[in-house]
CSV table of C-alpha atoms and ligand atoms in Angstrom, one decimal:
chain,number,residue,atom,x,y,z
A,6,MET,CA,10.3,-180.7,-52.2
A,7,ARG,CA,13.9,-179.8,-51.5
A,8,LYS,CA,14.3,-179.0,-47.8
A,9,LYS,CA,16.0,-175.7,-47.1
A,10,ILE,CA,19.4,-175.7,-45.4
A,11,ILE,CA,20.8,-173.1,-43.0
A,12,ALA,CA,24.5,-173.8,-42.9
A,13,ALA,CA,26.9,-172.0,-40.6
A,14,ASN,CA,30.4,-171.7,-41.9
A,15,TRP,CA,32.3,-170.8,-38.7
A,16,LYS,CA,35.7,-170.7,-40.6
A,17,MET,CA,38.7,-170.3,-38.1
A,18,ASN,CA,36.5,-168.8,-35.4
A,19,MET,CA,35.0,-169.9,-32.1
A,20,THR,CA,36.8,-171.4,-29.2
A,21,LEU,CA,35.0,-174.0,-27.1
A,22,THR,CA,34.3,-171.3,-24.5
A,23,GLU,CA,32.8,-169.0,-27.1
A,24,THR,CA,30.8,-171.9,-28.5
A,25,LYS,CA,29.3,-172.7,-25.2
A,26,SER,CA,28.2,-169.0,-24.7
A,27,PHE,CA,26.9,-169.0,-28.3
A,28,PHE,CA,24.6,-171.9,-27.6
A,29,ASP,CA,23.4,-170.5,-24.3
A,30,VAL,CA,22.1,-167.4,-26.2
A,31,PHE,CA,21.0,-169.4,-29.2
A,32,LYS,CA,18.9,-171.8,-27.2
A,33,THR,CA,17.3,-169.0,-25.2
A,34,TYR,CA,16.5,-167.2,-28.4
A,35,LEU,CA,14.8,-170.3,-29.9
A,36,GLU,CA,13.0,-171.2,-26.7
A,37,THR,CA,11.6,-167.6,-26.4
A,38,ASN,CA,10.7,-167.1,-30.0
A,39,PHE,CA,9.7,-170.5,-31.2
A,40,LYS,CA,8.1,-172.2,-28.1
A,41,ASN,CA,7.3,-175.6,-29.4
A,42,ILE,CA,7.5,-174.8,-33.1
A,43,LYS,CA,10.1,-176.7,-35.1
A,44,ILE,CA,11.7,-174.8,-37.9
A,45,ASP,CA,11.3,-176.7,-41.2
A,46,CYS,CA,14.9,-176.7,-42.4
A,47,ASP,CA,18.1,-178.6,-42.1
A,48,LEU,CA,20.6,-176.9,-39.8
A,49,SER,CA,24.3,-177.4,-40.2
A,50,PHE,CA,27.3,-176.2,-38.3
A,51,PHE,CA,30.6,-176.4,-40.1
A,52,SER,CA,33.2,-175.8,-37.4
A,53,ASN,CA,36.9,-176.3,-36.7
A,54,PRO,CA,37.7,-179.8,-35.4
A,55,THR,CA,38.3,-178.7,-31.8
A,56,LEU,CA,34.6,-178.2,-31.5
A,57,PHE,CA,33.4,-181.5,-32.9
A,58,PRO,CA,33.0,-183.4,-29.6
A,59,PHE,CA,31.0,-180.6,-28.0
A,60,LEU,CA,28.8,-179.9,-31.1
A,61,LEU,CA,28.1,-183.7,-31.4
A,62,SER,CA,27.2,-183.8,-27.8
A,63,ILE,CA,24.5,-181.2,-28.2
A,64,LYS,CA,23.2,-182.4,-31.6
A,65,ASN,CA,20.1,-184.2,-30.2
A,66,GLU,CA,19.2,-181.2,-28.1
A,67,LEU,CA,19.4,-178.9,-31.2
A,68,GLN,CA,17.3,-181.4,-33.1
A,69,THR,CA,14.3,-180.5,-30.9
A,70,TYR,CA,14.2,-177.1,-32.6
A,71,VAL,CA,14.2,-178.1,-36.3
A,72,ALA,CA,12.1,-180.5,-38.3
A,73,GLY,CA,14.9,-181.3,-40.7
A,74,GLU,CA,18.3,-182.7,-39.9
A,75,VAL,CA,20.9,-181.2,-37.6
A,76,LYS,CA,24.4,-181.8,-38.9
A,77,ILE,CA,27.8,-181.1,-37.7
A,78,GLY,CA,30.3,-180.8,-40.5
A,79,SER,CA,34.0,-180.3,-41.2
A,80,GLN,CA,35.3,-177.4,-43.3
A,81,ASN,CA,37.9,-179.5,-45.0
A,82,LEU,CA,39.4,-183.0,-45.3
A,83,PHE,CA,42.0,-184.9,-47.4
A,84,TYR,CA,41.1,-187.5,-49.9
A,85,GLU,CA,43.5,-190.3,-48.7
A,86,ASN,CA,42.2,-192.6,-45.9
A,87,LYS,CA,45.4,-192.6,-43.8
A,88,GLY,CA,49.1,-192.2,-44.1
A,89,ALA,CA,51.9,-189.7,-44.0
A,90,TYR,CA,49.9,-186.5,-44.6
A,91,THR,CA,50.8,-184.3,-41.6
A,92,GLY,CA,48.1,-181.9,-40.6
A,93,GLU,CA,45.3,-183.6,-42.5
A,94,LEU,CA,42.0,-185.1,-41.6
A,95,SER,CA,40.5,-188.2,-43.3
A,96,ILE,CA,36.9,-189.1,-44.1
A,97,GLU,CA,37.3,-192.3,-42.0
A,98,MET,CA,38.3,-190.3,-39.0
A,99,LEU,CA,35.3,-188.0,-39.4
A,100,LYS,CA,32.8,-190.8,-40.0
A,101,ASP,CA,34.1,-192.6,-37.0
A,102,ILE,CA,33.0,-189.8,-34.7
A,103,GLY,CA,29.7,-189.2,-36.5
A,104,ILE,CA,30.5,-186.6,-39.0
A,105,PHE,CA,29.3,-187.2,-42.6
A,106,ASP,CA,29.5,-183.8,-44.2
A,107,SER,CA,32.3,-181.4,-45.2
A,108,ILE,CA,32.7,-178.1,-47.1
A,109,ILE,CA,35.0,-178.8,-50.0
A,110,GLY,CA,36.7,-176.2,-52.2
A,111,HIS,CA,35.7,-173.0,-50.3
A,112,SER,CA,37.2,-170.0,-52.1
A,113,GLU,CA,39.4,-169.4,-49.1
A,114,ARG,CA,40.9,-172.9,-49.5
A,115,ARG,CA,41.3,-172.2,-53.2
A,116,GLU,CA,42.9,-168.8,-52.8
A,117,ILE,CA,44.9,-168.9,-49.5
A,118,PHE,CA,45.8,-172.6,-49.4
A,119,LEU,CA,46.2,-172.9,-53.2
A,120,GLU,CA,43.8,-175.9,-53.7
A,121,ASP,CA,43.3,-176.3,-57.4
A,122,ASP,CA,40.4,-178.0,-59.3
A,123,GLU,CA,42.3,-181.2,-59.5
A,124,MET,CA,42.7,-181.4,-55.7
A,125,ILE,CA,39.1,-180.4,-55.1
A,126,GLY,CA,37.9,-183.0,-57.7
A,127,LYS,CA,39.8,-185.7,-55.8
A,128,LYS,CA,38.3,-184.6,-52.5
A,129,VAL,CA,34.8,-184.7,-54.0
A,130,ASP,CA,35.5,-188.2,-55.6
A,131,ALA,CA,36.6,-189.5,-52.2
A,132,CYS,CA,33.5,-188.2,-50.4
A,133,ILE,CA,31.1,-189.7,-52.9
A,134,LYS,CA,32.9,-193.0,-52.9
A,135,ASN,CA,32.8,-193.1,-49.1
A,136,ASN,CA,29.2,-192.1,-48.6
A,137,PHE,CA,30.2,-188.8,-47.3
A,138,VAL,CA,28.5,-185.6,-48.4
A,139,PRO,CA,30.6,-182.8,-49.9
A,140,LEU,CA,29.2,-179.3,-49.8
A,141,LEU,CA,31.1,-178.1,-52.9
A,142,CYS,CA,31.6,-174.4,-53.2
A,143,VAL,CA,31.9,-172.7,-56.6
A,144,GLY,CA,31.9,-169.1,-57.6
A,145,GLU,CA,33.7,-166.4,-59.5
A,146,ASN,CA,35.7,-163.3,-58.4
A,147,LEU,CA,34.9,-159.7,-59.2
A,148,GLU,CA,37.0,-159.5,-62.3
A,149,ILE,CA,35.3,-162.5,-63.9
A,150,ARG,CA,31.9,-161.1,-62.9
A,151,GLN,CA,32.7,-157.7,-64.4
A,152,SER,CA,33.9,-159.3,-67.6
A,153,GLY,CA,30.6,-161.4,-67.9
A,154,GLY,CA,32.5,-164.7,-67.7
A,155,GLU,CA,30.9,-166.0,-64.5
A,156,LYS,CA,28.7,-168.8,-66.0
A,157,GLU,CA,31.6,-170.2,-68.1
A,158,TYR,CA,33.8,-170.1,-65.0
A,159,VAL,CA,31.3,-171.9,-62.7
A,160,LYS,CA,30.6,-174.4,-65.4
A,161,ASN,CA,34.3,-175.2,-65.7
A,162,GLN,CA,34.5,-175.6,-61.9
A,163,ILE,CA,31.6,-178.0,-61.9
A,164,GLU,CA,33.1,-180.0,-64.7
A,165,LYS,CA,36.5,-180.3,-63.0
A,166,ASN,CA,35.3,-180.7,-59.4
A,167,ILE,CA,32.5,-183.3,-60.0
A,168,ARG,CA,34.1,-186.1,-61.9
A,169,VAL,CA,32.3,-189.0,-60.4
A,170,ASP,CA,28.7,-190.1,-61.2
A,171,ILE,CA,26.2,-188.8,-58.7
A,172,LYS,CA,23.4,-191.3,-58.2
A,173,ASP,CA,21.4,-189.9,-55.4
A,174,PRO,CA,20.6,-186.1,-55.1
A,175,ASN,CA,21.5,-186.2,-51.4
A,176,ASP,CA,25.0,-187.3,-52.2
A,177,ILE,CA,26.2,-183.7,-52.8
A,178,VAL,CA,25.2,-180.2,-52.0
A,179,ILE,CA,26.5,-177.2,-54.0
A,180,ALA,CA,27.0,-173.7,-52.8
A,181,TYR,CA,27.3,-170.8,-55.2
A,182,GLU,CA,29.5,-168.4,-53.4
A,183,PRO,CA,30.7,-165.4,-55.5
A,184,ILE,CA,34.0,-164.4,-54.1
A,185,TRP,CA,33.1,-160.7,-54.3
A,186,ALA,CA,30.2,-161.2,-51.9
A,187,ILE,CA,32.1,-163.2,-49.3
A,188,GLY,CA,32.7,-161.3,-46.1
A,189,THR,CA,32.3,-158.0,-47.9
A,190,GLY,CA,28.7,-157.1,-46.8
A,191,LYS,CA,27.8,-157.1,-50.5
A,192,THR,CA,25.2,-159.9,-50.9
A,193,ALA,CA,24.4,-160.8,-54.5
A,194,SER,CA,20.9,-159.7,-55.4
A,195,GLU,CA,18.4,-162.5,-55.1
A,196,ASN,CA,18.0,-162.3,-58.9
A,197,ASP,CA,21.7,-162.7,-59.6
A,198,ALA,CA,22.0,-165.5,-57.1
A,199,GLU,CA,18.9,-167.2,-58.5
A,200,GLU,CA,20.2,-166.9,-62.1
A,201,MET,CA,23.4,-168.7,-61.2
A,202,CYS,CA,21.8,-171.3,-59.0
A,203,GLU,CA,19.4,-172.1,-61.9
A,204,TYR,CA,22.3,-172.3,-64.3
A,205,ILE,CA,24.1,-174.7,-61.9
A,206,ARG,CA,21.0,-176.8,-61.9
A,207,SER,CA,20.9,-176.9,-65.6
A,208,GLU,CA,24.6,-178.0,-65.7
A,209,LEU,CA,23.8,-180.8,-63.2
A,210,GLU,CA,20.9,-181.8,-65.5
A,211,SER,CA,23.2,-182.1,-68.5
A,212,LYS,CA,25.6,-184.2,-66.4
A,213,PHE,CA,23.3,-186.3,-64.4
A,214,GLY,CA,19.8,-186.0,-65.9
A,215,LYS,CA,16.7,-184.0,-65.0
A,216,GLU,CA,15.3,-186.1,-62.3
A,217,LEU,CA,18.5,-186.0,-60.2
A,218,SER,CA,19.2,-182.4,-60.8
A,219,GLU,CA,15.8,-181.3,-59.6
A,220,ASP,CA,16.5,-182.8,-56.2
A,221,VAL,CA,20.0,-181.6,-55.6
A,222,ARG,CA,20.2,-178.8,-53.1
A,223,ILE,CA,22.0,-175.6,-54.3
A,224,LEU,CA,22.8,-173.0,-51.7
A,225,TYR,CA,23.8,-169.4,-52.0
A,226,GLY,CA,26.6,-167.9,-49.8
A,227,GLY,CA,28.1,-164.5,-49.5
A,228,SER,CA,27.2,-161.9,-46.8
A,229,VAL,CA,23.8,-163.6,-46.1
A,230,GLY,CA,22.2,-162.1,-43.0
A,231,PRO,CA,18.8,-161.5,-41.4
A,232,GLU,CA,18.0,-158.7,-43.9
A,233,THR,CA,18.6,-160.8,-47.0
A,234,ILE,CA,17.8,-164.4,-46.2
A,235,LYS,CA,14.0,-164.2,-46.8
A,236,ASN,CA,14.2,-162.9,-50.3
A,237,LEU,CA,17.0,-165.3,-51.2
A,238,PHE,CA,15.0,-168.2,-49.9
A,239,SER,CA,12.0,-167.1,-51.8
A,240,MET,CA,13.8,-167.9,-55.1
A,241,PRO,CA,12.9,-171.2,-56.8
A,242,ASN,CA,16.4,-172.5,-57.2
A,243,ILE,CA,18.0,-171.4,-54.0
A,244,ASP,CA,17.7,-174.1,-51.4
A,245,GLY,CA,19.5,-172.5,-48.5
A,246,ALA,CA,22.4,-170.5,-47.4
A,247,LEU,CA,26.0,-171.0,-46.4
A,248,ILE,CA,26.5,-168.2,-43.8
A,249,GLY,CA,29.9,-167.0,-42.5
A,250,THR,CA,30.0,-163.7,-40.5
A,251,ALA,CA,26.3,-163.6,-39.5
A,252,SER,CA,26.4,-167.2,-38.2
A,253,LEU,CA,28.8,-166.2,-35.5
A,254,ASP,CA,26.1,-164.2,-33.8
A,255,PRO,CA,23.5,-166.4,-32.0
A,256,GLU,CA,20.8,-163.8,-32.2
A,257,LYS,CA,21.3,-163.4,-36.0
A,258,MET,CA,21.3,-167.1,-36.4
A,259,GLY,CA,18.0,-167.3,-34.5
A,260,THR,CA,16.6,-164.3,-36.4
A,261,MET,CA,17.5,-165.9,-39.8
A,262,MET,CA,15.6,-169.1,-38.7
A,263,ASN,CA,12.7,-167.0,-37.7
A,264,GLU,CA,12.7,-165.2,-41.1
A,265,ILE,CA,12.2,-168.4,-43.0
A,266,ARG,CA,9.7,-169.8,-40.6
A,267,ASN,CA,6.8,-169.7,-43.0
B,432,PGA,P1,30.1,-164.5,-45.3
B,432,PGA,O1,30.9,-165.9,-45.6
B,432,PGA,O2,28.7,-164.9,-44.9
B,432,PGA,O3,30.9,-163.9,-44.2
B,432,PGA,O4,30.2,-163.7,-46.6
B,432,PGA,C1,30.2,-166.9,-46.4
B,432,PGA,C2,31.2,-168.0,-46.7
B,432,PGA,O5,32.4,-167.7,-46.9
B,432,PGA,O6,30.8,-169.2,-46.7
């Protein structure tokens, strides 16, 4: 059984002060609504680096609410280990403080910071080689979707972004995030999301074999919220969600966990 993942992508949001208020409300919500029930999912917070020390300090406490793993992750990193790369963060630095996961290749990195498939491929390579888990984002824009080229596009991203051999299904997580659904309030229908996640799994199967592909977790992301999460999570190939806007609201985060409780 692939354990579901609820992953918050906080992007360039949340100061430390805001984060402390977030968790005051979030913990109260969980204590009131869940009593001693642990939610059966992994829970990840992908934050900006200024929040890492605080988030790591409350990780054990958060662990009391979920049966799966609580993870604090980065939203980006660079593939070299050290050197003259002003402004960058290395895998070694992250691992040294207890962070073992990072989003790689989010569409905002691709579009605004001009990261190309070659750069993203190198980042994924570096993660895998260093026992660090990349949460690789793929997904088409509206124009490609309207022209019907979305599968070809995503296949090409997978080809170029995953160049190393994956040996363990937990070495990587993939998120299908159609650009037209990110931050727009337009969630892909659960059927469209499922169709692409199933397709991604079939691509993984042809690259790495059936056994491995069946255990890799594939998330959907793009305007996921309390209204849509349950239907998305009921689909056989959707193993969780990468959540932006709604994850900034502690009550919505709590409600989403509640929605998937059974
Ligand atoms: P959204 O963002 O939930 O605000 O659409 C998702 C993401 O970009 O990961």
